[in-house]
Amino acid sequence: MNVTNIMADLERKHPGENEYLQAVREVLESIEQTYNEHPEFEKAKIVERMVEPDRIFTFRVTWVDDRGEIQTNLGYRIQFNSAIGPYKGGIRFHKAVNPSMLKFLGFEQTFKNSLTTLPMGGAKGGSDFDPVGKSDGEIMRFCQAFMWELWNNIGPDTDIPAGDVGVGGREIGYMYGMYKKLAREYNTGVLTGKGMTWGGSLIRPEATGFGALYFVEHMLSRAGRSIEGATVAISGFGNVAWGAATKATELGAKVIAISGPDGVIYNPNGMTKEKIAFMLQLRASNRNIVAPFAERFPDTTFIPGKKAWSIKCDIALPCAFQNELNGEDAKELLAAGTWCVAEVSNMGCTPESIAEFQAAGILFAPGKAVNAGGVATSGLEMTQNAMHICWSAAEVDEKLHYIMRSIHEQCVKYGTQPDGYVNYVKGANIAGFMKVAQAMLEQGVV
Ligand code: GLU
């Protein structure tokens, strides 16, 4: 494989799709050496086939807002790769959603799902619908209109969507209601992240954040360090940040920052139960601002316009959006003494920031390994739906623990450098790739 040639070809075919090209480049650079040791992959043109999605559905979503005005948005579902299982991945509602963003997410999802040890292919979907400031009725009508177009292309053994940025339990509920009406079947396994009374898995809402902290614990223990007493800066205040803040606090760390698009909350005394619960209220308020946190808790300070990375911390956990931590932020963190960065958002760190962390020799792990607990628990939800049973929270949590340990082991196996430093980016990419590549090889040219 020649990365330069493949990337030049992709840039020509997909000009301006920067996030997608960034995600592909990172994976190809990581796997190049291993790939070239396998002439059978080269012969079967595995990489050339893997970088393009199997298919993309694009559709118009028309709905009526509270003023009675007709609104039109674009909807997408990208079925990226089904070599190791049915298409699986979340749905993102955000004003910036476009094909490049969803292609990067679908591509990443393929490797992430492979790392989970479960049989799931990769997919992603979404819409440029902006949920900020929308009423509950508007959210419902939009979700129904979205599903009206999508329902025929998904199914428990075909493609299983779930939540992502802007899509949580409420949206999954509205989408499932419409799916059920159209399909005339009670197919719970068609969506994950469902409510607990109708097929949802216990621990699924917490799983991305909890799994991330389990992964961090493994990284730290391998490096002879402990999370207890460490200061943690978290970006975001949504579902993922909430799970991470909950588990970090439970493990004895002090969460000293959370943030939103409007600025950062400096929280020198760490989290309490009330503060963590208030994060959920902030998200449910649909205003996408974090400032009210400081009004509610006088021992915290709101610093407008600043990122979480401006707060001195031991461990940084990006939990919001892609490329939310750049090269300058990385320098600021390193100067302040940060010694571990774990991406919980998908591709939360820019390539420049990752290069900074790796050059400094600090612990760094990529989203596709760190945040895989979310989709892994979706996989466990699918299993429970298929078996028509419900596991206890303790059973699901135990399986999540096992999966995160296994992902960490795979990263160490493929990412340990001759000098002993674990390149978790390389490890995650190679481990995720090998399984999908082998399956594609064995299934022939399709
Ligand atoms: N959106 C989440 C992710 O990025 C979860 C996907 C799922 O549960 O299918 O992995």
PDB file of N, CA, C and O in Angstrom, residues 20-21 24 33 58 88 130 150 153 156 159 164 195 208 228 235 249 256 310 323-324 341 364 367 379 428 436 444:
ATOM      1  N   TYR A  20     -13.427  13.331   6.916  1.00  0.00           N
ATOM      2  CA  TYR A  20     -13.345  11.971   6.376  1.00  0.00           C
ATOM      3  C   TYR A  20     -11.903  11.656   5.944  1.00  0.00           C
ATOM      4  O   TYR A  20     -11.337  10.604   6.309  1.00  0.00           O
ATOM      5  N   LEU A  21     -11.281  12.596   5.227  1.00  0.00           N
ATOM      6  CA  LEU A  21      -9.913  12.372   4.759  1.00  0.00           C
ATOM      7  C   LEU A  21      -8.949  12.278   5.950  1.00  0.00           C
ATOM      8  O   LEU A  21      -8.026  11.460   5.951  1.00  0.00           O
ATOM      9  N   VAL A  24      -9.321   8.777   7.546  1.00  0.00           N
ATOM     10  CA  VAL A  24      -8.737   7.715   6.720  1.00  0.00           C
ATOM     11  C   VAL A  24      -7.208   7.784   6.795  1.00  0.00           C
ATOM     12  O   VAL A  24      -6.535   6.762   6.980  1.00  0.00           O
ATOM     13  N   GLN A  33       2.588  -0.434   7.768  1.00  0.00           N
ATOM     14  CA  GLN A  33       3.651  -1.429   7.899  1.00  0.00           C
ATOM     15  C   GLN A  33       3.073  -2.843   8.021  1.00  0.00           C
ATOM     16  O   GLN A  33       3.471  -3.765   7.302  1.00  0.00           O
ATOM     17  N   THR A  58     -29.387   9.252   1.124  1.00  0.00           N
ATOM     18  CA  THR A  58     -29.617  10.673   1.419  1.00  0.00           C
ATOM     19  C   THR A  58     -31.089  10.944   1.177  1.00  0.00           C
ATOM     20  O   THR A  58     -31.632  10.506   0.164  1.00  0.00           O
ATOM     21  N   LYS A  88     -23.916  -1.011  12.133  1.00  0.00           N
ATOM     22  CA  LYS A  88     -24.246  -0.549  13.487  1.00  0.00           C
ATOM     23  C   LYS A  88     -23.562   0.781  13.744  1.00  0.00           C
ATOM     24  O   LYS A  88     -22.370   0.932  13.493  1.00  0.00           O
ATOM     25  N   ASP A 130     -31.121  21.092  13.718  1.00  0.00           N
ATOM     26  CA  ASP A 130     -30.477  21.638  14.919  1.00  0.00           C
ATOM     27  C   ASP A 130     -31.450  21.559  16.096  1.00  0.00           C
ATOM     28  O   ASP A 130     -32.408  22.325  16.160  1.00  0.00           O
ATOM     29  N   LEU A 150     -36.392   6.448   6.761  1.00  0.00           N
ATOM     30  CA  LEU A 150     -35.295   5.504   7.031  1.00  0.00           C
ATOM     31  C   LEU A 150     -35.745   4.066   7.257  1.00  0.00           C
ATOM     32  O   LEU A 150     -34.993   3.129   6.996  1.00  0.00           O
ATOM     33  N   ASN A 153     -34.827   0.739   5.413  1.00  0.00           N
ATOM     34  CA  ASN A 153     -33.429   0.359   5.178  1.00  0.00           C
ATOM     35  C   ASN A 153     -32.727  -0.140   6.428  1.00  0.00           C
ATOM     36  O   ASN A 153     -31.522  -0.370   6.401  1.00  0.00           O
ATOM     37  N   PRO A 156     -33.093  -5.388  12.634  1.00  0.00           N
ATOM     38  CA  PRO A 156     -32.224  -5.974  13.672  1.00  0.00           C
ATOM     39  C   PRO A 156     -31.063  -6.797  13.115  1.00  0.00           C
ATOM     40  O   PRO A 156     -30.051  -6.959  13.792  1.00  0.00           O
ATOM     41  N   ASP A 159     -29.277  -3.241   9.858  1.00  0.00           N
ATOM     42  CA  ASP A 159     -28.637  -1.984  10.243  1.00  0.00           C
ATOM     43  C   ASP A 159     -29.352  -1.490  11.493  1.00  0.00           C
ATOM     44  O   ASP A 159     -30.583  -1.361  11.491  1.00  0.00           O
ATOM     45  N   ASP A 164     -26.302   9.519  19.246  1.00  0.00           N
ATOM     46  CA  ASP A 164     -24.994  10.174  19.126  1.00  0.00           C
ATOM     47  C   ASP A 164     -25.253  11.632  19.536  1.00  0.00           C
ATOM     48  O   ASP A 164     -26.264  11.897  20.208  1.00  0.00           O
ATOM     49  N   GLY A 195     -35.613   2.952  25.908  1.00  0.00           N
ATOM     50  CA  GLY A 195     -36.046   3.122  27.295  1.00  0.00           C
ATOM     51  C   GLY A 195     -36.049   1.782  28.025  1.00  0.00           C
ATOM     52  O   GLY A 195     -36.180   0.726  27.398  1.00  0.00           O
ATOM     53  N   THR A 208     -20.847   4.724  27.706  1.00  0.00           N
ATOM     54  CA  THR A 208     -19.722   5.354  26.997  1.00  0.00           C
ATOM     55  C   THR A 208     -18.761   5.964  28.018  1.00  0.00           C
ATOM     56  O   THR A 208     -17.541   5.728  27.966  1.00  0.00           O
ATOM     57  N   GLU A 228      -6.915   7.729  41.489  1.00  0.00           N
ATOM     58  CA  GLU A 228      -7.335   8.287  42.770  1.00  0.00           C
ATOM     59  C   GLU A 228      -6.580   9.584  43.072  1.00  0.00           C
ATOM     60  O   GLU A 228      -5.355   9.623  43.011  1.00  0.00           O
ATOM     61  N   SER A 235     -14.517  18.020  28.688  1.00  0.00           N
ATOM     62  CA  SER A 235     -15.238  18.975  27.841  1.00  0.00           C
ATOM     63  C   SER A 235     -16.642  18.444  27.605  1.00  0.00           C
ATOM     64  O   SER A 235     -16.862  17.229  27.576  1.00  0.00           O
ATOM     65  N   THR A 249     -15.534  10.418  39.349  1.00  0.00           N
ATOM     66  CA  THR A 249     -15.751  10.824  40.743  1.00  0.00           C
ATOM     67  C   THR A 249     -15.830   9.582  41.639  1.00  0.00           C
ATOM     68  O   THR A 249     -15.201   9.533  42.707  1.00  0.00           O
ATOM     69  N   ILE A 256     -12.578  18.759  37.764  1.00  0.00           N
ATOM     70  CA  ILE A 256     -12.454  20.187  38.059  1.00  0.00           C
ATOM     71  C   ILE A 256     -12.940  21.081  36.909  1.00  0.00           C
ATOM     72  O   ILE A 256     -12.921  22.298  37.037  1.00  0.00           O
ATOM     73  N   SER A 310      -8.045  24.958  29.272  1.00  0.00           N
ATOM     74  CA  SER A 310      -7.369  26.101  29.909  1.00  0.00           C
ATOM     75  C   SER A 310      -7.255  25.874  31.417  1.00  0.00           C
ATOM     76  O   SER A 310      -6.644  26.677  32.114  1.00  0.00           O
ATOM     77  N   ASN A 323     -12.267  17.131  16.715  1.00  0.00           N
ATOM     78  CA  ASN A 323     -11.273  18.217  16.603  1.00  0.00           C
ATOM     79  C   ASN A 323     -11.478  19.325  17.639  1.00  0.00           C
ATOM     80  O   ASN A 323     -11.212  20.494  17.368  1.00  0.00           O
ATOM     81  N   GLU A 324     -11.938  18.957  18.817  1.00  0.00           N
ATOM     82  CA  GLU A 324     -12.196  19.962  19.864  1.00  0.00           C
ATOM     83  C   GLU A 324     -10.934  20.289  20.658  1.00  0.00           C
ATOM     84  O   GLU A 324     -10.937  21.188  21.490  1.00  0.00           O
ATOM     85  N   VAL A 341      -4.213  11.834  28.319  1.00  0.00           N
ATOM     86  CA  VAL A 341      -5.338  12.350  27.533  1.00  0.00           C
ATOM     87  C   VAL A 341      -6.040  11.150  26.903  1.00  0.00           C
ATOM     88  O   VAL A 341      -5.411  10.350  26.205  1.00  0.00           O
ATOM     89  N   PHE A 364      -1.693   8.618  25.799  1.00  0.00           N
ATOM     90  CA  PHE A 364      -2.748   9.130  24.916  1.00  0.00           C
ATOM     91  C   PHE A 364      -3.470   7.957  24.275  1.00  0.00           C
ATOM     92  O   PHE A 364      -2.843   7.042  23.737  1.00  0.00           O
ATOM     93  N   GLY A 367     -10.324   7.818  20.514  1.00  0.00           N
ATOM     94  CA  GLY A 367     -11.745   7.588  20.755  1.00  0.00           C
ATOM     95  C   GLY A 367     -12.222   6.202  20.400  1.00  0.00           C
ATOM     96  O   GLY A 367     -13.025   5.608  21.129  1.00  0.00           O
ATOM     97  N   GLY A 379     -24.387  -3.416  21.616  1.00  0.00           N
ATOM     98  CA  GLY A 379     -24.310  -4.816  21.166  1.00  0.00           C
ATOM     99  C   GLY A 379     -24.926  -5.748  22.205  1.00  0.00           C
ATOM    100  O   GLY A 379     -25.640  -6.697  21.867  1.00  0.00           O
ATOM    101  N   ALA A 428      -4.891   0.478  18.320  1.00  0.00           N
ATOM    102  CA  ALA A 428      -6.335   0.385  18.079  1.00  0.00           C
ATOM    103  C   ALA A 428      -6.607   0.226  16.583  1.00  0.00           C
ATOM    104  O   ALA A 428      -7.455  -0.583  16.177  1.00  0.00           O
ATOM    105  N   VAL A 436     -11.472  -6.948  10.490  1.00  0.00           N
ATOM    106  CA  VAL A 436     -12.340  -6.607   9.360  1.00  0.00           C
ATOM    107  C   VAL A 436     -11.690  -7.084   8.050  1.00  0.00           C
ATOM    108  O   VAL A 436     -12.357  -7.657   7.169  1.00  0.00           O
ATOM    109  N   GLY A 444     -14.640 -12.900  -0.095  1.00  0.00           N
ATOM    110  CA  GLY A 444     -14.480 -12.705  -1.536  1.00  0.00           C
ATOM    111  C   GLY A 444     -14.778 -11.288  -1.976  1.00  0.00           C
ATOM    112  O   GLY A 444     -14.999 -10.387  -1.169  1.00  0.00           O
TER     113      GLY A 444
END
